[in-house]
PDB file of C-alpha atoms in Angstrom:
ATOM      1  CA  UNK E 394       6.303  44.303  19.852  1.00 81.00           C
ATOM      2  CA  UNK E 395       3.283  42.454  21.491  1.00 90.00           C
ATOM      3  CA  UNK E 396       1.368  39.973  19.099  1.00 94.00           C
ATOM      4  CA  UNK E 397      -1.886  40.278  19.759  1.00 95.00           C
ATOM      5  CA  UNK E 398      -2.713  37.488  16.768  1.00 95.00           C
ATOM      6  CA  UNK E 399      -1.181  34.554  15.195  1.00 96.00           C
ATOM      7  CA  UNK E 400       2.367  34.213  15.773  1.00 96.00           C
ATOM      8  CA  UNK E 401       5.909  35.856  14.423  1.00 96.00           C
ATOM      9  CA  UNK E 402       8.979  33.511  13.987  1.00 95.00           C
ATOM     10  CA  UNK E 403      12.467  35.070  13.947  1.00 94.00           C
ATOM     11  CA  UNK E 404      15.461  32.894  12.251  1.00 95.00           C
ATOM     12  CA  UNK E 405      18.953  34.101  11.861  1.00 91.00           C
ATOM     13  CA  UNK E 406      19.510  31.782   8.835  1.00 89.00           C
ATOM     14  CA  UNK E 407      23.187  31.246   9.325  1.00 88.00           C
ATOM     15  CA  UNK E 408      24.617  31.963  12.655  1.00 88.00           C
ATOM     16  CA  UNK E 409      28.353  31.170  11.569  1.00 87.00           C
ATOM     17  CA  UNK E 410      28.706  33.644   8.902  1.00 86.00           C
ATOM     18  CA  UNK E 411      26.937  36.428  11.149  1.00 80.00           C
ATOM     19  CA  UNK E 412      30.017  35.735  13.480  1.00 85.00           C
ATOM     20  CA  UNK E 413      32.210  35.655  10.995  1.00 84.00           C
ATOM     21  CA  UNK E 414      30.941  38.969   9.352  1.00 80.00           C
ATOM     22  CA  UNK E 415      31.349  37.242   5.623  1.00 82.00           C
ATOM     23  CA  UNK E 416      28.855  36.208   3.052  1.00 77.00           C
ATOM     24  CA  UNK E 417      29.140  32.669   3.615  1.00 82.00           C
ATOM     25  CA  UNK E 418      30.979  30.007   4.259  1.00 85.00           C
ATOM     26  CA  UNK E 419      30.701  27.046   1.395  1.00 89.00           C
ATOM     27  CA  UNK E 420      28.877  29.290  -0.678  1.00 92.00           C
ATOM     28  CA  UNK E 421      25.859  32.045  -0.706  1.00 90.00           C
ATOM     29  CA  UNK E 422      22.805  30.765   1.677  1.00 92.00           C
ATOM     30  CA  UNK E 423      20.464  32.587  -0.984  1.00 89.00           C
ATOM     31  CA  UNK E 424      21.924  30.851  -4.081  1.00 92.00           C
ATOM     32  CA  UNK E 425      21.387  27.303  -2.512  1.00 96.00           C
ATOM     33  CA  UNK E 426      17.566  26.504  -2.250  1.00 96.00           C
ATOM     34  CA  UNK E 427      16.237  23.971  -1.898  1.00 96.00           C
ATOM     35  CA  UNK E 428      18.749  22.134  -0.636  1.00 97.00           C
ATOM     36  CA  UNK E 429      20.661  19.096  -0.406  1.00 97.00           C
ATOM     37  CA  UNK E 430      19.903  16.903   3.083  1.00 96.00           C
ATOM     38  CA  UNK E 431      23.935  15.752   3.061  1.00 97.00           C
ATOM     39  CA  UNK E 432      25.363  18.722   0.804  1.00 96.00           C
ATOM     40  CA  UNK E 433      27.439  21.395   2.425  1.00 95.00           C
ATOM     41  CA  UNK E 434      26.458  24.115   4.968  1.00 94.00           C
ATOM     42  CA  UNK E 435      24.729  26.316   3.331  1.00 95.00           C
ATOM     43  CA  UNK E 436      22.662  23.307   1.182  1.00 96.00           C
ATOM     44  CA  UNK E 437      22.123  21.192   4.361  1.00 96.00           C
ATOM     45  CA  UNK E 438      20.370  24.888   6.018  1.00 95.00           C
ATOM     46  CA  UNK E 439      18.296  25.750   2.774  1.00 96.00           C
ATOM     47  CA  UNK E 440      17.079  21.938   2.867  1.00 96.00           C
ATOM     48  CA  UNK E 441      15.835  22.545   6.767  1.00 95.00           C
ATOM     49  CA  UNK E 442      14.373  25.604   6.092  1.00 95.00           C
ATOM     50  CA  UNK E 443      12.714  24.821   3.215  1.00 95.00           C
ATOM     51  CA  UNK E 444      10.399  22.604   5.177  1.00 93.00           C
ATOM     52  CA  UNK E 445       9.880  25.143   7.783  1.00 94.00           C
ATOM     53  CA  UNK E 446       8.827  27.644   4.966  1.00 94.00           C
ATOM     54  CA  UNK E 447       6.110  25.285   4.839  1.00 92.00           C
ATOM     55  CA  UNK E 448       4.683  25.831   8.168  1.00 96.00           C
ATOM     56  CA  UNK E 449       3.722  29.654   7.520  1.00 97.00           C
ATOM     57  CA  UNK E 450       1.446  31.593   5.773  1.00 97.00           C
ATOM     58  CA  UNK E 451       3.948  34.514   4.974  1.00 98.00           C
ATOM     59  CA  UNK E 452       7.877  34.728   4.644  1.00 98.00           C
ATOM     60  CA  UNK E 453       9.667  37.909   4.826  1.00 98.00           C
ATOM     61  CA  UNK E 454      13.648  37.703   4.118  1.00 96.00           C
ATOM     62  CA  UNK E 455      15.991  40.199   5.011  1.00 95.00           C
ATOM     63  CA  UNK E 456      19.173  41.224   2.919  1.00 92.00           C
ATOM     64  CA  UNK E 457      21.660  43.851   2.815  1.00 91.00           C
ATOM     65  CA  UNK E 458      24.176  45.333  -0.029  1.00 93.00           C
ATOM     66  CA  UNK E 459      27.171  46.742  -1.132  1.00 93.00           C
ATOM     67  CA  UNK E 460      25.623  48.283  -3.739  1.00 95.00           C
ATOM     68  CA  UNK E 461      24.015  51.583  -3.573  1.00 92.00           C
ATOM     69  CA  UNK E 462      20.100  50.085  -3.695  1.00 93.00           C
ATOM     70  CA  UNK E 463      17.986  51.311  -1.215  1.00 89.00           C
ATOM     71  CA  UNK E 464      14.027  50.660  -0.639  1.00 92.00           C
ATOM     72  CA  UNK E 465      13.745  47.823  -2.883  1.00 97.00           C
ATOM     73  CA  UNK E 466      11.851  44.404  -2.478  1.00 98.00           C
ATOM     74  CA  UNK E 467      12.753  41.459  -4.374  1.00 98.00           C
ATOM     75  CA  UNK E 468      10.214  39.091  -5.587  1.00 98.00           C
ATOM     76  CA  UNK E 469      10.145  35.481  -7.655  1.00 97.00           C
ATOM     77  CA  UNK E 470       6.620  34.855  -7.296  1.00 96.00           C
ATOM     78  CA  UNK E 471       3.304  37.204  -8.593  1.00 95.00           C
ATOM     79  CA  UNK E 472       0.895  35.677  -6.309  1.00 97.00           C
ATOM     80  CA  UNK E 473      -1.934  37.302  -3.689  1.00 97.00           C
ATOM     81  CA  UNK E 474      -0.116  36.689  -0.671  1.00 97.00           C
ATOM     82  CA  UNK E 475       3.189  38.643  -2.906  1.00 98.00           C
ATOM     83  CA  UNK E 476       1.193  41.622  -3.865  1.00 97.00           C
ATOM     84  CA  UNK E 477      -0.830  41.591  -0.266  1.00 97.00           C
ATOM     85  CA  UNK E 478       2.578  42.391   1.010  1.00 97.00           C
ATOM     86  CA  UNK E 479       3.682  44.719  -1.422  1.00 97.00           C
ATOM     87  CA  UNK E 480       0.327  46.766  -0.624  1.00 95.00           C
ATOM     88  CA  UNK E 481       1.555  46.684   3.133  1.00 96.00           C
ATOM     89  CA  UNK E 482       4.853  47.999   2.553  1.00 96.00           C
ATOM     90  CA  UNK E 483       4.612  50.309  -0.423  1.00 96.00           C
ATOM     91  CA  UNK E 484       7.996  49.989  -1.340  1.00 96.00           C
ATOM     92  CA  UNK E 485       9.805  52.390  -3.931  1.00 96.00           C
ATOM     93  CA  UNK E 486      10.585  49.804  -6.243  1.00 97.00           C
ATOM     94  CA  UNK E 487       9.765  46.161  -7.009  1.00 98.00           C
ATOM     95  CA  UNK E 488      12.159  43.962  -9.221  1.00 98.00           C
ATOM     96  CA  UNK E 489      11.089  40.682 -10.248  1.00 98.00           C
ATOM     97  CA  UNK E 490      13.626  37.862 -10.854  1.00 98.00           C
ATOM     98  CA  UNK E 491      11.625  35.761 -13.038  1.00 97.00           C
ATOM     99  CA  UNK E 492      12.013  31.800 -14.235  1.00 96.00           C
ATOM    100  CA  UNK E 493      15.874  31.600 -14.960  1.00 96.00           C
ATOM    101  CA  UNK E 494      17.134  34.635 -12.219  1.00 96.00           C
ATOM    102  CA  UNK E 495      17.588  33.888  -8.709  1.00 94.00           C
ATOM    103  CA  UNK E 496      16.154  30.283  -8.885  1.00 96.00           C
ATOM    104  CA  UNK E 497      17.741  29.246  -5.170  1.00 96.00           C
ATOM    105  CA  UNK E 498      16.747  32.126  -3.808  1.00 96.00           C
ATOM    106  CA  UNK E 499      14.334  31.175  -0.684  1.00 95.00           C
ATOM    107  CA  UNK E 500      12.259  33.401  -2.155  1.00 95.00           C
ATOM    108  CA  UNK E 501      11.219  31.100  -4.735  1.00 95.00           C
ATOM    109  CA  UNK E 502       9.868  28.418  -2.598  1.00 95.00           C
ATOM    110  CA  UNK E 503       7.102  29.757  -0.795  1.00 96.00           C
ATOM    111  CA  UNK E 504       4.053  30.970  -2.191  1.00 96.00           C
ATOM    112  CA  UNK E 505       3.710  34.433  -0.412  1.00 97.00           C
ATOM    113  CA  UNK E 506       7.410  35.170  -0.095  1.00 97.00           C
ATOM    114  CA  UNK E 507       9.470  38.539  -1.007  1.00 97.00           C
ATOM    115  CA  UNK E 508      13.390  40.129   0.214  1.00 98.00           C
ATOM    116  CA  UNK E 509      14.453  43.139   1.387  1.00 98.00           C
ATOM    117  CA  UNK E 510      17.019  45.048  -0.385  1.00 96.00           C
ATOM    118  CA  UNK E 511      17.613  48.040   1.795  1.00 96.00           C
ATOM    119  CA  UNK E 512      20.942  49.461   1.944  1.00 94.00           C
ATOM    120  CA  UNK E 513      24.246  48.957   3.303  1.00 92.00           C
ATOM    121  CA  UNK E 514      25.741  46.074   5.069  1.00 88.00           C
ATOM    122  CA  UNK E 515      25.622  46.591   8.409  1.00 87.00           C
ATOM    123  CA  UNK E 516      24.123  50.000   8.315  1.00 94.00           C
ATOM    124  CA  UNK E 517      21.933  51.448  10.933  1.00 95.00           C
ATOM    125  CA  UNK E 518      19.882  52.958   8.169  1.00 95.00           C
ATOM    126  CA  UNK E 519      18.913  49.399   6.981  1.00 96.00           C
ATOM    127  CA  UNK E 520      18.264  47.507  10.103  1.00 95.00           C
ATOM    128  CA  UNK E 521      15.788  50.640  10.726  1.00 96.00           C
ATOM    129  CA  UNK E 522      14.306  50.967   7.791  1.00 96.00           C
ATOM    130  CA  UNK E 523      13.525  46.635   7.594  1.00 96.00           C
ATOM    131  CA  UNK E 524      12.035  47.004  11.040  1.00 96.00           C
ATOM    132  CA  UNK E 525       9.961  49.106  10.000  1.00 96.00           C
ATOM    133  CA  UNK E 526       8.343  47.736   7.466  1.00 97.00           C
ATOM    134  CA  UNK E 527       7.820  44.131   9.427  1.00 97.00           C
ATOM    135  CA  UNK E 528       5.634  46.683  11.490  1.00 96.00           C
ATOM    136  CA  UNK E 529       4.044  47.542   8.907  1.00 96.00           C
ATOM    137  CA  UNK E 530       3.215  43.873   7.515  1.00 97.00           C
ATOM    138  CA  UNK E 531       2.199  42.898  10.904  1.00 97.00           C
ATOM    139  CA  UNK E 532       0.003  46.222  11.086  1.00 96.00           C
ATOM    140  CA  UNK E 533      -1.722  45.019   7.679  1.00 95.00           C
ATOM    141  CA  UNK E 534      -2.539  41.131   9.097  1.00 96.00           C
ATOM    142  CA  UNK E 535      -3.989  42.295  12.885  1.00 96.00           C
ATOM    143  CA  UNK E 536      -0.772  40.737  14.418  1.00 97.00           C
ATOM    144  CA  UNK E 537       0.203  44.302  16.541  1.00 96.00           C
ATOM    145  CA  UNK E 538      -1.614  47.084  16.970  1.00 94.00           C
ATOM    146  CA  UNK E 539      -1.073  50.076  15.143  1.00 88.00           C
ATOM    147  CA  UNK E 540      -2.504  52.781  12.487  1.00 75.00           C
ATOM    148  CA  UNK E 541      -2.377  51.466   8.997  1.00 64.00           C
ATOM    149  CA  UNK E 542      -2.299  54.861   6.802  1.00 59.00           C
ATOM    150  CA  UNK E 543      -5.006  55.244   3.557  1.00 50.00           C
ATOM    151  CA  UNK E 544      -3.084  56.690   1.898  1.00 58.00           C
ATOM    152  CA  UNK E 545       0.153  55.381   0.082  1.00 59.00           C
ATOM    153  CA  UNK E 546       3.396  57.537   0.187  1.00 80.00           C
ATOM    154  CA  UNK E 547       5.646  55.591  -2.445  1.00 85.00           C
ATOM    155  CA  UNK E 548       4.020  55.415  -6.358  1.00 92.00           C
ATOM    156  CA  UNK E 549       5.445  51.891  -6.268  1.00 96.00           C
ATOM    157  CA  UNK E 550       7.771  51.116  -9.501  1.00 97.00           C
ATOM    158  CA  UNK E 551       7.966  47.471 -10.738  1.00 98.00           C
ATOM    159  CA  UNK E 552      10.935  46.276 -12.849  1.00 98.00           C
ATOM    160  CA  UNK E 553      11.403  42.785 -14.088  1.00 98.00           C
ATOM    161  CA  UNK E 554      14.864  40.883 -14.584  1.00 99.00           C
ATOM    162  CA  UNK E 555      15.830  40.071 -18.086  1.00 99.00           C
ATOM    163  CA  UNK E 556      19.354  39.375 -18.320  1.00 98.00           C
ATOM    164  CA  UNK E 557      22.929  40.636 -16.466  1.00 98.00           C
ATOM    165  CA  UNK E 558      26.261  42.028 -17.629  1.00 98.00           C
ATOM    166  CA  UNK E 559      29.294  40.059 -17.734  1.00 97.00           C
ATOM    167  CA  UNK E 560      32.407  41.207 -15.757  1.00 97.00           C
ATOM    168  CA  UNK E 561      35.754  41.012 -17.229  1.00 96.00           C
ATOM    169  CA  UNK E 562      38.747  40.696 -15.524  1.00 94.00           C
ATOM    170  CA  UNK E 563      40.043  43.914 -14.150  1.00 95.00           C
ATOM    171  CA  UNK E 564      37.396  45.931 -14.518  1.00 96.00           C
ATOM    172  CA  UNK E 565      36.857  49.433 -12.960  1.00 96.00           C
ATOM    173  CA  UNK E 566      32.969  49.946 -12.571  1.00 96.00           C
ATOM    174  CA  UNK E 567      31.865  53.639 -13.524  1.00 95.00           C
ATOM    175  CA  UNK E 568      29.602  55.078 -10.566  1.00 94.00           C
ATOM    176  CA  UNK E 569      26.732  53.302 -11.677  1.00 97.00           C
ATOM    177  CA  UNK E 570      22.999  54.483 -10.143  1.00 97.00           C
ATOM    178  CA  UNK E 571      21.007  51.137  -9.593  1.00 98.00           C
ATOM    179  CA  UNK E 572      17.420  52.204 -11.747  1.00 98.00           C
ATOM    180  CA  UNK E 573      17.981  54.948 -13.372  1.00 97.00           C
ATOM    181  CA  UNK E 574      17.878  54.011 -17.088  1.00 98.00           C
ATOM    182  CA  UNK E 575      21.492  53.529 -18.988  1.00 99.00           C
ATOM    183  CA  UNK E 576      20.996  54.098 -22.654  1.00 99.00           C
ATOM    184  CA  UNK E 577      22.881  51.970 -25.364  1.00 99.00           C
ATOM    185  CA  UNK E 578      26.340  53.471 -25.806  1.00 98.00           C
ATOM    186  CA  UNK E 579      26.409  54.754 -22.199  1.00 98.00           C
ATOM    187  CA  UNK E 580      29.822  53.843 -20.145  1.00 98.00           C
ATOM    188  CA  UNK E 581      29.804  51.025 -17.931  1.00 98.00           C
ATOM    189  CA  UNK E 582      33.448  51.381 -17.177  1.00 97.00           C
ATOM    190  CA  UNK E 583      36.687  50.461 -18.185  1.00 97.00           C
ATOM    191  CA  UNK E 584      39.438  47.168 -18.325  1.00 96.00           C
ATOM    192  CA  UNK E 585      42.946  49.518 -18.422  1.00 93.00           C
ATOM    193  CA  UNK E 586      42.096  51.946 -20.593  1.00 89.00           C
ATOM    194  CA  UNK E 587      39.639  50.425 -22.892  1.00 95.00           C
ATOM    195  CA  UNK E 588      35.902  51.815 -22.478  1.00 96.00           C
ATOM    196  CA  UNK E 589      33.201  49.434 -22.050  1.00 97.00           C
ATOM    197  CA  UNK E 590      29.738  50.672 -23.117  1.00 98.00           C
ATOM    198  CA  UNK E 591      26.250  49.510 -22.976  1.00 98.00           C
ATOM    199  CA  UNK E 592      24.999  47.894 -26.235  1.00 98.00           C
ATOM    200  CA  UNK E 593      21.376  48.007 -25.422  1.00 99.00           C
ATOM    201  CA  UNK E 594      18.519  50.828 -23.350  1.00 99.00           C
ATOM    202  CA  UNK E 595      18.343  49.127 -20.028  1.00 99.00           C
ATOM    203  CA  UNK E 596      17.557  49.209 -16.244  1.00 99.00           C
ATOM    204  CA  UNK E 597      20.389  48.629 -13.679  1.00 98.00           C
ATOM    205  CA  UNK E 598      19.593  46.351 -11.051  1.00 98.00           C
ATOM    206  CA  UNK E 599      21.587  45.600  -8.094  1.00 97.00           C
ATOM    207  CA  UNK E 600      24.768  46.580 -10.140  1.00 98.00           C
ATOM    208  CA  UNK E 601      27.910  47.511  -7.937  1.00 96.00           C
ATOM    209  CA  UNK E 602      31.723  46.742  -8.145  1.00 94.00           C
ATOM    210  CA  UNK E 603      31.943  44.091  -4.923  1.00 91.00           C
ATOM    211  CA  UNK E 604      28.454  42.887  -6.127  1.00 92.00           C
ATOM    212  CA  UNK E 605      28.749  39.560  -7.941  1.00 92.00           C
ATOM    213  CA  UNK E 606      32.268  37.996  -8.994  1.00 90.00           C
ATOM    214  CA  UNK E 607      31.386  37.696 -12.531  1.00 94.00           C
ATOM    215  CA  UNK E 608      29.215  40.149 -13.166  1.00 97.00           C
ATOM    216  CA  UNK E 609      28.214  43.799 -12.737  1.00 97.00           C
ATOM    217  CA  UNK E 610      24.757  43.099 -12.413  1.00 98.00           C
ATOM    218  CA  UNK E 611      21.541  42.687 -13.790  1.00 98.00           C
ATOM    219  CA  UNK E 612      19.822  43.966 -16.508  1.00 99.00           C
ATOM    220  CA  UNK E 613      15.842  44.933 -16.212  1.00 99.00           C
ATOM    221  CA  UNK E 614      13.118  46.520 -17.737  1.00 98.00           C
ATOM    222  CA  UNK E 615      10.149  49.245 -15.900  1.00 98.00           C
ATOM    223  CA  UNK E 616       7.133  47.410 -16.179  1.00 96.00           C
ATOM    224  CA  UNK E 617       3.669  49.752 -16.200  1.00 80.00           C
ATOM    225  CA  UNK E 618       2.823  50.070 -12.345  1.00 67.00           C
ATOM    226  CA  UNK E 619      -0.040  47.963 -10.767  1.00 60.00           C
TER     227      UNK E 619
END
């Protein structure tokens, strides 16, 4: 890509665990913000890039899954530079995590920041479809040259974070699809051969069995599109 305006900066957040092919190493990068200047790895690298969050105008950060959630962006933040984003991209879905979910996320320290949930870990698919939509942002703010189309493709759906499910111990997940509505009663899955069910109408979000450790994931409800 040739920048033609302003200027793009690239940073693998945390070189050892790319090597390693695991999550992290002390404990998760995106849990861990802002920091701690003498805390452990992943503290002491959230506490040097929070202050170089600081020196740009827009922050884009990139994630991948185990769970079956495709074309999703993550947000903490309803701001102008947020939704100036979102209006480049024109994502399938939106969650918010709100005050309470995802507080260390980097997301939540930067004023015009977002994540990108788009499929499997180190799928083809994902890297693809991420690069893309970078384009697309940098189409939207003059940075490359390219065609930025009238009209949108996606009827964007927005979801906000109210709550998660706990995980018990030796629980089996049911084949859960992330966004599609579960309705109270619904089965989540089962510990031996006792059923657990929903107990409430809800959203899944980012719900998967190698998701979280003690939970399945979250709960959220569809807000009325912008």
């Amino acid at each position: 890509m040739d920048i033609i305006k302003g200027a793009m900066l690239l940073v693998v957040a945390n070189e050892a665990t790319l090597r390693k092919r695991t999550r992290f190493l002390d404990q998760d990068l995106n849990r861990s913000f802002p920091g701690k200047k003498n805390g452990n790895r992943e503290e002491k690298i959230a506490y040097e890039l929070k202050s170089l969050l600081q020196t740009v105008d827009f922050v884009i950060s990139l994630h991948s899954t185990s769970t079956n959630t495709k074309d999703l962006v993550i947000i903490k933040k309803d701001t102008s530079g947020v939704n100036k984003l979102i209006k480049a991209i024109n994502p399938l879905r939106v969650v918010h995590f709100p005050k309470g979910f995802g507080d260390g996320a980097l997301e939540n320290h930067h004023k015009a920041a977002l994540a990108f949930e788009y499929g499997y870990h180190y799928a083809p698919a994902t890297y693809n479809k991420s690069l893309r939509d970078i384009k697309k942002v940098l189409v939207s703010l003059g940075m490359i040259k390219g065609v930025s189309k009238s009209k949108a493709k996606n009827k964007t759906s927005f979801f906000s974070i109210y709550g998660s499910v706990d995980k018990p111990r030796g629980f089996k997940m049911k084949n859960i699809r992330n966004f599609s509505l579960i309705k109270r009663g619904d089965t989540l899955g089962w510990v031996k051969k006792e059923k657990l069910v929903a107990t409430e109408n809800f959203y899944p979000a980012l719900f998967g069995p190698k998701a979280y450790p003690d939970i399945m994931g979250f709960k959220s409800k569809r807000l009325s599109n912008k």
